[in-house]
Coordinates of C-alpha atoms in Angstrom, one line a residue:
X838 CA -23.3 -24.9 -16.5
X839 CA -19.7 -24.6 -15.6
X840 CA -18.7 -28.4 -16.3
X841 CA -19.9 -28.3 -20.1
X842 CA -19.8 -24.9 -21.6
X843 CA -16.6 -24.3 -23.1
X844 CA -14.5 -21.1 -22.4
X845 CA -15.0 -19.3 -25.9
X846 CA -18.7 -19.8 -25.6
X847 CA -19.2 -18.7 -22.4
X848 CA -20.7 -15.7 -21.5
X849 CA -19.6 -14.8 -17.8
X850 CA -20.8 -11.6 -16.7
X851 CA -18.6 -11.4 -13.7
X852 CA -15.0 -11.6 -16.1
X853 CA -16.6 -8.5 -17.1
X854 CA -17.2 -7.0 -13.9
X855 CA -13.6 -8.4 -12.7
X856 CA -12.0 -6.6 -15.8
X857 CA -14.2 -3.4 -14.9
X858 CA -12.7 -3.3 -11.0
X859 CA -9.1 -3.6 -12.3
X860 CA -9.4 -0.9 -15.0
X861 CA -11.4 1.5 -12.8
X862 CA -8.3 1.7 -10.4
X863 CA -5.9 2.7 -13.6
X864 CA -8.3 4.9 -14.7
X865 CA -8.6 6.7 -11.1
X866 CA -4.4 6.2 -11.1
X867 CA -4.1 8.5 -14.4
X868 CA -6.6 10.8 -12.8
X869 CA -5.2 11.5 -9.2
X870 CA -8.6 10.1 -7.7
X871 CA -9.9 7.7 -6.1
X872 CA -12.5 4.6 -6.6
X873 CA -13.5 1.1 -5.4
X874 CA -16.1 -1.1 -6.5
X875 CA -17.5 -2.0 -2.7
X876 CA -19.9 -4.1 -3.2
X877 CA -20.8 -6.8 -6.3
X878 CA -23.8 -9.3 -6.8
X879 CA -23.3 -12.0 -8.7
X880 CA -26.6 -14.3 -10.0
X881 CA -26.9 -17.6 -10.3
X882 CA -24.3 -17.3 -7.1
X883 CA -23.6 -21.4 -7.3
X884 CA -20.4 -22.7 -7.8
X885 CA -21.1 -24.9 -10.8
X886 CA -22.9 -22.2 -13.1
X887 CA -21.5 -19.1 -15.2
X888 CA -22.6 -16.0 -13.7
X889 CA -25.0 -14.7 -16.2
X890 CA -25.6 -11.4 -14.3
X891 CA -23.2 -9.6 -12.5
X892 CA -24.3 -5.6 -10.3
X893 CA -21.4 -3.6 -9.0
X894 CA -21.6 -0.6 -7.1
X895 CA -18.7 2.3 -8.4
X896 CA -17.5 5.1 -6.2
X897 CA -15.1 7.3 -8.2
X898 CA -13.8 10.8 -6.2
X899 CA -12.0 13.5 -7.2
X900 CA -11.2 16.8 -6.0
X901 CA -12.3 18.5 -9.7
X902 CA -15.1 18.2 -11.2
X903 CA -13.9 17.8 -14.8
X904 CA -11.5 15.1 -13.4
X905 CA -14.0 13.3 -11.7
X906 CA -16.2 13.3 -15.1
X907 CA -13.7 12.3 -17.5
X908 CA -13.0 9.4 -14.7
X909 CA -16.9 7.9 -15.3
X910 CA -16.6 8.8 -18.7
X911 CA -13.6 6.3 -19.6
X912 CA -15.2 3.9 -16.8
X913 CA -18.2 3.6 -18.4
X914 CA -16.3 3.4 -22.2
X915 CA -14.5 0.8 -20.6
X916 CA -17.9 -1.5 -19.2
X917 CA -19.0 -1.2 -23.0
X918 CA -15.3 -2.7 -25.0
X919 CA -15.3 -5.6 -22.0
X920 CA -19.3 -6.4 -22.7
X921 CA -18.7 -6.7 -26.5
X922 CA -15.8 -8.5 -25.4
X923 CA -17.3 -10.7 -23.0
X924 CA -20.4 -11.2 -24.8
X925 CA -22.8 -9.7 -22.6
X926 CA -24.8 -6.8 -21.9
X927 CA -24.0 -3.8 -19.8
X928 CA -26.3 -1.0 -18.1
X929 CA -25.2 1.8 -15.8
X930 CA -27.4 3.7 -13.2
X931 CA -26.9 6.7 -10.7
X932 CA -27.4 5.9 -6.8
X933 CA -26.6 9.6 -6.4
X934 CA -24.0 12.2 -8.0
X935 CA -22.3 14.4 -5.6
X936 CA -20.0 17.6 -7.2
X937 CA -16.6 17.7 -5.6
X938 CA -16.8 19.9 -2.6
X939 CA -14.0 22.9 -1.9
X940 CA -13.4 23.8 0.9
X941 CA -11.8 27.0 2.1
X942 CA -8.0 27.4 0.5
X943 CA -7.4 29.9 3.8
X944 CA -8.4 27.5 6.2
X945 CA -6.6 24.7 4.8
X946 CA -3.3 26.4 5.0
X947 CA -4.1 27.8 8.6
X948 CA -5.1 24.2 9.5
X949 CA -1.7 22.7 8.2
X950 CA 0.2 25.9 9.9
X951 CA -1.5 24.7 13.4
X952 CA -0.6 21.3 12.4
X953 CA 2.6 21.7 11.9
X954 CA 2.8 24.1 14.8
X955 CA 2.2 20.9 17.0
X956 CA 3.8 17.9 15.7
X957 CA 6.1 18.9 13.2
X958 CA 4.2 18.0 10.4
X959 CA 1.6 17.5 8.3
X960 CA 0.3 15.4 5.4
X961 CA -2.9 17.0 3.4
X962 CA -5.1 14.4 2.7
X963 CA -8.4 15.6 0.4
X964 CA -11.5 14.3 2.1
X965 CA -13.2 12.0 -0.2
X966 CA -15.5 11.1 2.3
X967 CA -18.9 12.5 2.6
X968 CA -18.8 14.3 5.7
X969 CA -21.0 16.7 7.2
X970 CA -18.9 19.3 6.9
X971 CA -19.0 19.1 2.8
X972 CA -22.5 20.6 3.1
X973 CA -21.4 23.3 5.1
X974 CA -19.1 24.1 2.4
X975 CA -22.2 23.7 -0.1
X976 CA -24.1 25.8 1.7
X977 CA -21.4 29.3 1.9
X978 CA -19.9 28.5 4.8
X979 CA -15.8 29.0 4.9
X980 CA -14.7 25.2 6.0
X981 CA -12.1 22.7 6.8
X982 CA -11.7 19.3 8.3
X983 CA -8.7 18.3 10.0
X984 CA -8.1 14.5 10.9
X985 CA -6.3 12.0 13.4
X986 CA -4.5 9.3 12.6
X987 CA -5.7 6.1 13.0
X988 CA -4.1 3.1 14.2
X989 CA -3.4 0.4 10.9
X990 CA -5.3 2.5 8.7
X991 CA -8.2 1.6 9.7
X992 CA -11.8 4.4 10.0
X993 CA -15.2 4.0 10.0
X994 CA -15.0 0.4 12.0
X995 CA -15.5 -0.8 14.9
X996 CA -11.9 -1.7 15.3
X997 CA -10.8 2.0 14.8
X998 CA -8.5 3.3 17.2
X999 CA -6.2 6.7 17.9
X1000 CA -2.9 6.6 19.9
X1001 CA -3.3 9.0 23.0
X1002 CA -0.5 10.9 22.1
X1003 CA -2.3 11.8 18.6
X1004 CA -5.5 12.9 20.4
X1005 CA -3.8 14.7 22.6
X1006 CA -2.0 16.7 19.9
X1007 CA -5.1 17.1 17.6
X1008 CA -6.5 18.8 20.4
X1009 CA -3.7 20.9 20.6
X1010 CA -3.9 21.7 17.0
X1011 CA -7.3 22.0 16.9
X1012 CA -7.2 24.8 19.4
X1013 CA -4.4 26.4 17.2
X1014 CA -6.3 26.5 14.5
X1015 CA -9.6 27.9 16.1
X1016 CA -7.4 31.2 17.6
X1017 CA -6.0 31.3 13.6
X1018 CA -9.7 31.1 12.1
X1019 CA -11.3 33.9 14.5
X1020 CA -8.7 35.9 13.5
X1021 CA -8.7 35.4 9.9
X1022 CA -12.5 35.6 10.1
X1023 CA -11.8 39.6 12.0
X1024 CA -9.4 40.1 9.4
X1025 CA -12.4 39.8 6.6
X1026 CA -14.6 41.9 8.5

């Protein structure tokens, strides 16, 4: 119960958790990733008790492999000091484990020229996301991804939305950058 157990004695599983979230973002800071902790179950779930268990989900990225396991490695070292801190328990397991993905250095660079061909500019942005078009680059196949701005940041929503003008332009770019892959694809021939 909340009302009678006093701090030092109490042995909240969500401080841990709360701790955990805040340190994961450092950790992916130092790192050049990315993380969140997207979604966290917390039981009892009433206002009046101490959470005695607390699940979290963690999604760490990174664009190398070595990165991406030190990242997990320090995140999970972490979960153990604020346990034995916290006084309680900690477990971890996998929903799935997905390598970082390359995808074609070539293409990248004739993506940005066709980019920047159009607008100006061009900011790379390393696709974190798990897109289709990773698994064509698992399976052999020379690949790149090329996105469109959205308006206040916001994808994968319902509220998404793209200017005009930038879908009009991606188009442009797009096309660029299909006439600059069939040739570099002749050019390997």
């Amino acid at each position: 119960h909340s009302g009678s157990t006093p701090m030092d004695q109490r042995r909240d599983a969500l401080a841990a958790a709360a701790r955990l979230e805040l340190e994961i973002r450092e950790i992916a800071k130092r790192h050049g990733g990315v993380c969140t902790c997207g979604s966290v179950r917390v039981s009892p779930n009433i206002p009046t008790a101490v959470v005695g268990e607390c699940d979290i989900t963690l999604d760490q990225r990174h664009i190398d492999a070595e990165s991406l396991a030190a990242m997990l490695g320090e995140a999970q070292a972490a979960s153990h000091r604020f346990a034995q801190e916290e006084q309680v328990e900690v477990s971890w397991s996998h929903l799935w484990r997905i390598p970082p993905i390359p995808f074609e250095a070539a293409l990248i660079d004739l993506c940005e020229e066709a980019i920047v061909e159009t607008s100006g500019q061009c900011h790379r942005l390393p696709s974190g996301p798990l897109h289709d078009a990773a698994e064509v680059a698992r399976a052999g196949v020379p690949t790149v991804m090329m996105f469109v701005q959205s308006l206040r940041g916001l994808s994968h929503a319902k509220e998404e939305d793209t200017k005009i003008e930038h879908v009009e332009q991606s188009v442009i770019a797009l096309d660029k950058l299909a006439e600059k892959a069939m040739a570099w694809i002749m050019e390997r021939k």
